[in-house]
Coordinates of C-alpha atoms and ligand atoms in Angstrom, one line a residue:
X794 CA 0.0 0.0 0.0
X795 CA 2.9 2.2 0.8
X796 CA 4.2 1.4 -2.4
X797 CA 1.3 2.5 -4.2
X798 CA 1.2 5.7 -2.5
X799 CA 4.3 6.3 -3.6
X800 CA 3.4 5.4 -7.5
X801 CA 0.0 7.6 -7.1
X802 CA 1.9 10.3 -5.1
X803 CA 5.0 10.9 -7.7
X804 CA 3.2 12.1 -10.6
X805 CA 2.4 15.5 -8.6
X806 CA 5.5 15.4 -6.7
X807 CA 7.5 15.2 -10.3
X808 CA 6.0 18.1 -11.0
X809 CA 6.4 20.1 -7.9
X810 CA 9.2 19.5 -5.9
X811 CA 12.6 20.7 -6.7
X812 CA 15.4 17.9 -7.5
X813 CA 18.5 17.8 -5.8
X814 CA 21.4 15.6 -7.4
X815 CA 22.3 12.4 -5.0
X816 CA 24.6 10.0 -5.2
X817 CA 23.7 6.1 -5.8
X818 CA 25.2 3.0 -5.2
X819 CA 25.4 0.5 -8.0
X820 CA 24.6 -2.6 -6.2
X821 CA 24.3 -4.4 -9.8
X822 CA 25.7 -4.5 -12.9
X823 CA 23.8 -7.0 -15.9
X824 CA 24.8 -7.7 -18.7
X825 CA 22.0 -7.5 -21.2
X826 CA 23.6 -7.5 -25.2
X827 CA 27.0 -6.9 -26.4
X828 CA 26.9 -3.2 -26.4
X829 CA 23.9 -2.7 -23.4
X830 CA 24.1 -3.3 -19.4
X831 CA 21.9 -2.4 -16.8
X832 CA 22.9 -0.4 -13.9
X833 CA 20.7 -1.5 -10.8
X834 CA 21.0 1.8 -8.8
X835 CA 20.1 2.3 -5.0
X836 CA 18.9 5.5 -4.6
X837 CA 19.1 7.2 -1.0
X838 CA 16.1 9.3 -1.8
X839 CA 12.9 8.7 -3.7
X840 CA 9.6 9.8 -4.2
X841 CA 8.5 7.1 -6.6
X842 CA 8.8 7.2 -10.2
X843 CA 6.0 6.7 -12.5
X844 CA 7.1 3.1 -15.1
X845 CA 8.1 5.3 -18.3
X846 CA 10.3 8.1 -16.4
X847 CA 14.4 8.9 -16.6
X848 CA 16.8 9.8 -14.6
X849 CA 20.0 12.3 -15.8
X850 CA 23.4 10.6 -14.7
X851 CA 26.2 13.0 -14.6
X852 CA 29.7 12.2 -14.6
X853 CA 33.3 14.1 -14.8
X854 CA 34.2 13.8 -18.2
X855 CA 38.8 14.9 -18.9
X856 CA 39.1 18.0 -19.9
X857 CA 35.7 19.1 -19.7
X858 CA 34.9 21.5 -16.4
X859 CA 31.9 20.5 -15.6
X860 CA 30.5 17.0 -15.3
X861 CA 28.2 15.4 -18.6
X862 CA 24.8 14.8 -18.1
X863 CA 22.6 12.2 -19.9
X864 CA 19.5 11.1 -19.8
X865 CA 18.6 7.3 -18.9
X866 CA 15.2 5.9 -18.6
X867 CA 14.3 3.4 -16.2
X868 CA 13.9 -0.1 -17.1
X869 CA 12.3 -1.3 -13.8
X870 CA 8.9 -1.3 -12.2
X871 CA 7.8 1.3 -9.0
X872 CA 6.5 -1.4 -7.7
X873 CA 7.3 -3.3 -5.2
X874 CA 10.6 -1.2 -4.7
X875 CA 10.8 2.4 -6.2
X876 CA 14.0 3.3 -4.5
X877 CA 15.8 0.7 -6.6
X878 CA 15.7 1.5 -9.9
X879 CA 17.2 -0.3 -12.8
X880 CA 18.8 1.8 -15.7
X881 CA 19.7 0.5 -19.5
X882 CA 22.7 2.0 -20.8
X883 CA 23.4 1.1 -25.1
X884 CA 27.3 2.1 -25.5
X885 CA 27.2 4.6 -28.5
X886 CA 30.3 4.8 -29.8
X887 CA 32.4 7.8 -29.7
X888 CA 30.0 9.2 -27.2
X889 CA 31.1 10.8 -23.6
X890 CA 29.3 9.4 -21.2
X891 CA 27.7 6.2 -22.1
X892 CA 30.8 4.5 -23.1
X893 CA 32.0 4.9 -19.5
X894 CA 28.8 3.5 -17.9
X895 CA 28.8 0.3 -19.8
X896 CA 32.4 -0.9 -19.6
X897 CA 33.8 1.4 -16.1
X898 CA 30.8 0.7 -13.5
X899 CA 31.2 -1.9 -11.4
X900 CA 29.2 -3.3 -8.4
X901 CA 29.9 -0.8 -5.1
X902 CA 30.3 1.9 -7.3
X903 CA 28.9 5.6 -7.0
X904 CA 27.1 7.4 -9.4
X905 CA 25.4 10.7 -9.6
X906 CA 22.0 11.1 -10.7
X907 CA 18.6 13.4 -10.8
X908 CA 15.3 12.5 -11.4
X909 CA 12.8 11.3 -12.1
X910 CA 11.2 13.0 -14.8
X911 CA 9.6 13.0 -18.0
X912 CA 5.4 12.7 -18.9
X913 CA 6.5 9.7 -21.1
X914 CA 4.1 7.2 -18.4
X915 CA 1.7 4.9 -18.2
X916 CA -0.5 3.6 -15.2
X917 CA -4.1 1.0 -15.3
X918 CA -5.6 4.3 -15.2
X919 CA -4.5 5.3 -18.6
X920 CA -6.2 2.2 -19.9
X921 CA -5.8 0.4 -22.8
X922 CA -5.2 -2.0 -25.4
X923 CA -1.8 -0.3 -25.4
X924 CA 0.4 -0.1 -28.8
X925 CA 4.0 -0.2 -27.2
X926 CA 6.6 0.5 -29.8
X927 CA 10.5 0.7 -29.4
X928 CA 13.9 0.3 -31.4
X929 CA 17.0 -0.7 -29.4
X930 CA 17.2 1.4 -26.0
X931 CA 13.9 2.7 -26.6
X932 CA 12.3 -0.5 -25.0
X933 CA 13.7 0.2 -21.8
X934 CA 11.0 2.3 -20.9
X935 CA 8.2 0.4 -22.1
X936 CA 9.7 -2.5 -20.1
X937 CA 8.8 -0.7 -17.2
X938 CA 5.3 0.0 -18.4
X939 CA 5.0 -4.0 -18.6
X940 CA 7.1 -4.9 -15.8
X941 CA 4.7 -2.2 -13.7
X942 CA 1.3 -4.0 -15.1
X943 CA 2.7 -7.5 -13.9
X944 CA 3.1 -6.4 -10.7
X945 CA -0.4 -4.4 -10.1
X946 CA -1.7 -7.8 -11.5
X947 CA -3.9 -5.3 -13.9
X948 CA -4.1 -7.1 -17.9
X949 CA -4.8 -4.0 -20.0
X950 CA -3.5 -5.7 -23.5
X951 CA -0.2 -4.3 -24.8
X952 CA 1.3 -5.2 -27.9
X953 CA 5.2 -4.3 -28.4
X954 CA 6.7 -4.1 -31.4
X955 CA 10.6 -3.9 -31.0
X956 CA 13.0 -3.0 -33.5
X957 CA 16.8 -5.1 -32.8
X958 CA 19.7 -5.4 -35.2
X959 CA 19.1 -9.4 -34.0
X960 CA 18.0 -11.5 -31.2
X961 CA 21.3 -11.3 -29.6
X962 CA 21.2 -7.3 -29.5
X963 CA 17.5 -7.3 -28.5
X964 CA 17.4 -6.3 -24.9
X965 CA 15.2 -8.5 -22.6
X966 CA 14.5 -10.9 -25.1
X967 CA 14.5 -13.7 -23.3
X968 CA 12.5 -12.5 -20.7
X969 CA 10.3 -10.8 -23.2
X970 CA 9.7 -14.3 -25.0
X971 CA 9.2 -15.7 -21.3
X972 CA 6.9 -13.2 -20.3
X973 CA 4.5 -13.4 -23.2
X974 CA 4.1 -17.1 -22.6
X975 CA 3.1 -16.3 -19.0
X976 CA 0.6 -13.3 -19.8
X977 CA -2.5 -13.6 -22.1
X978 CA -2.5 -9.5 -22.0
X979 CA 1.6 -9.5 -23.5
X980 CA 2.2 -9.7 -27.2
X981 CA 5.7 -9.3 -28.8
X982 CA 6.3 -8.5 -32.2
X983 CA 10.3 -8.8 -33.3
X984 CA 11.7 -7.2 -36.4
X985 CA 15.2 -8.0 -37.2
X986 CA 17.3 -5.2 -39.1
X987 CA 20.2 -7.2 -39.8
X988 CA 18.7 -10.9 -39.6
X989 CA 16.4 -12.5 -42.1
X990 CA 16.7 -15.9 -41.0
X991 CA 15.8 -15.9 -37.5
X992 CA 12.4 -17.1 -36.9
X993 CA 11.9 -15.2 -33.8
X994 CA 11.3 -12.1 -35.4
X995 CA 8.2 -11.2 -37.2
X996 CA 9.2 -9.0 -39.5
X997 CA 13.2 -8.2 -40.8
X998 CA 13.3 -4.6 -42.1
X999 CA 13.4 -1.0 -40.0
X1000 CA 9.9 -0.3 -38.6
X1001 CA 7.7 1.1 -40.9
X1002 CA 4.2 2.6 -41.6
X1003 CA 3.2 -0.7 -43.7
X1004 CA 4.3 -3.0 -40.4
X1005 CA 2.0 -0.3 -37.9
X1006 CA -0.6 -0.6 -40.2
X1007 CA -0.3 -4.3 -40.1
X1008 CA 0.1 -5.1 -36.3
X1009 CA -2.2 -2.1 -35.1
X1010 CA -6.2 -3.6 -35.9
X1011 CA -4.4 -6.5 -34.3
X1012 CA -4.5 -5.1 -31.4
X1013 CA -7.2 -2.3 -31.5
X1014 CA -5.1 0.0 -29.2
X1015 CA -6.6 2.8 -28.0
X1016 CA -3.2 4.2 -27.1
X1017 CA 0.4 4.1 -28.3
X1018 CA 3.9 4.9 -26.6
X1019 CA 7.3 5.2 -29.0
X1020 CA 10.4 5.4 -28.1
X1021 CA 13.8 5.6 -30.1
X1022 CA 15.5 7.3 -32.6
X1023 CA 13.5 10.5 -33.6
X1024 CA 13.3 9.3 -37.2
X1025 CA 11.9 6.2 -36.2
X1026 CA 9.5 8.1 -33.3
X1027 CA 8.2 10.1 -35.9
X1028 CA 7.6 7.9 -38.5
X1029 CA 5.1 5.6 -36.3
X1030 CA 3.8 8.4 -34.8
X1031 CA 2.5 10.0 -38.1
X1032 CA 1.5 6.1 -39.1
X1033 CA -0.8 6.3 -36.1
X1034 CA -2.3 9.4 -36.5
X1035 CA -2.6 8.8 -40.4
X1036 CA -4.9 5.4 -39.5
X1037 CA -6.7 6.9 -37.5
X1038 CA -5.5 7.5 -33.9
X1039 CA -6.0 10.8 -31.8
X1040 CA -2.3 12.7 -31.5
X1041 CA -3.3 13.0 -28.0
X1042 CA -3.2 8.9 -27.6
X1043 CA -0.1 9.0 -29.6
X1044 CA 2.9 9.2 -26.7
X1045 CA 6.4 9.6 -27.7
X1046 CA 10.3 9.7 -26.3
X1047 CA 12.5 10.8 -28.8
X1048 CA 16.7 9.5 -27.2
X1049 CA 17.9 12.3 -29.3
Ligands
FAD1881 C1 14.5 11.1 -22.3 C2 15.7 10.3 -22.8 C3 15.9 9.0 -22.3 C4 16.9 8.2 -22.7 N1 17.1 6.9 -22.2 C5 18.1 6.2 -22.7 C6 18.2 4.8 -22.2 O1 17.3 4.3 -21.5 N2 19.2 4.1 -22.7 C7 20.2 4.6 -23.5 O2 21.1 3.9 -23.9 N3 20.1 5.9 -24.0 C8 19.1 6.7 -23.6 N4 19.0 8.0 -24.0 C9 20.1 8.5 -24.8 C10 21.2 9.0 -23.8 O3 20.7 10.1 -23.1 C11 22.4 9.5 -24.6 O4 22.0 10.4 -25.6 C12 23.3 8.4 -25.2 O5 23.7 7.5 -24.2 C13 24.5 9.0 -25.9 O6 25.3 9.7 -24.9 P1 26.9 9.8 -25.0 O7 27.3 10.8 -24.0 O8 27.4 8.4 -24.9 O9 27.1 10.2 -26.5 P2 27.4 11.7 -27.0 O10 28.6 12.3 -26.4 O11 26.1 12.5 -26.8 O12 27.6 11.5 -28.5 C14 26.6 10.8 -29.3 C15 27.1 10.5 -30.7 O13 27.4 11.7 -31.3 C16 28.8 11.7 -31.8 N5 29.4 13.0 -31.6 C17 29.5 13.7 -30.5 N6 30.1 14.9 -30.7 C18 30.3 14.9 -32.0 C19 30.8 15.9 -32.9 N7 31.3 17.1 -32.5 N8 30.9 15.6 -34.2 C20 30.4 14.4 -34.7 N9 29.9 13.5 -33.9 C21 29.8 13.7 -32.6 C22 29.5 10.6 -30.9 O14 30.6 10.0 -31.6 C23 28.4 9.6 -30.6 O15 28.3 8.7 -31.7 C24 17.9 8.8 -23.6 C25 17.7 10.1 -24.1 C26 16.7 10.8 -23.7 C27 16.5 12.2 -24.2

């Protein structure tokens, strides 16, 4: 119940209260795919997070006089535990910060972090059937969304349709697979970029307006959540809207 307070109570709070940077200890470090890990962070102070929301990570960076912030969602559920929070980090090469994060953080491990923000959530009160979509880190957030609805024990249906370069680079896919045996509500859709042959994967191209208009009478959603790369966000996005769904159901988070 106290946990659920903490859910209900964090959407005004996010809003409201002022945000102090605090340092967390990285009690876990998970390997997920070749170029992602997730950082399981203990946070010393938390007001709940709402599944969907991020948290900026700042770190000294040589030569630069000020520490580099980045954004990270959060991969895990409020529920049961909102004060531990799981983070998904893709190493983008040549980049400042998340290089460091996937191959320097180890267990014990401080890191300095913000948050939570963002509007990019959903809760059983939002409702459903839910059109989840998401190309490489951009699941992480949606993984919390479904994470979040096992744990209420609500079943609003919720389709996801995840973009990988291959099985081996999809994030949670094994548990994805696992989890869509276990929930009648759970549907997963897999396209392959750079794998034809794997029969895992529904489609094997980028994600495009043909395979939304494909997959979403399927599933009849009412509303939709994207996350990825902002071409990608905006092309589904103007698929929805062009079939038919209201811009306001249409929920995006573009990792720019
Ligand atoms: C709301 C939100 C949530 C996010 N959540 C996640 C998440 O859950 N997981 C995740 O992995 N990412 C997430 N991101 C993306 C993340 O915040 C970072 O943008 C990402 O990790 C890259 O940061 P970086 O410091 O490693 O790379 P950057 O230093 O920002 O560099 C990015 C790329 O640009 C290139 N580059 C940099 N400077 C130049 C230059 N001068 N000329 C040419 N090229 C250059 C780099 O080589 C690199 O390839 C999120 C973003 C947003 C906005």
């Amino acid at each position: 119940m106290a946990s659920e307070m903490a859910v209900a109570l964090s959407g005004r709070r996010n809003f409201s209260k002022p945000k102090n940077w605090q340092m967390a200890s990285v009690s876990e470090v998970i390997i997920e795919t070749p170029e992602t890990k997730t950082l399981r962070l203990a946070l010393v102070d938390s007001d709940g997070f709402l599944p969907g929301q991020y948290y900026n990570i700042r770190i000294p960076v040589e030569g630069r006089p000020r520490p580099i912030q980045r954004a990270y969602s959060i991969g895990s559920s409020p529920l049961p535990d909102a004060s531990v929070i799981d983070v998904g980090i893709r190493d983008t090469p040549g980049g400042l910060v998340s290089p460091v994060l996937v191959h320097q953080v180890s267990p014990g491990d401080q890191l300095e972090v913000r948050g939570p923000y963002g509007n990019f959530t959903w809760t059983e009160r939002d409702g459903g059937p839910v059109l989840l979509v998401g190309a490489g880190s951009g699941v992480v957030p949606l993984m919390s969304m479904i994470r979040y609805q096992i744990q209420k024990g609500s079943s609003q249906p919720m389709h996801l349709l995840f973009s990988s370069k291959s099985y081996e680079f999809a994030i949670y896919g094994d548990e994805l697979g696992e989890l869509a045996t276990a929930y009648d509500w759970l549907t997963v859709s897999h396209t392959f970029t750079r794998d034809s042959a794997d029969e895992r994967a529904r489609f094997s191209r980028r994600i495009d307006k043909e395979m939304v208009a494909e997959i979403l009478p399927e599933i009849n959603a009412r509303l939709s959540y994207i996350c990825g790369p902002p071409e990608m966000v905006e092309c589904v996005e103007q698929a929805l809207v062009g079939l038919g769904m209201h811009p306001d159901s249409v929920k995006t988070e573009k990792y720019d």
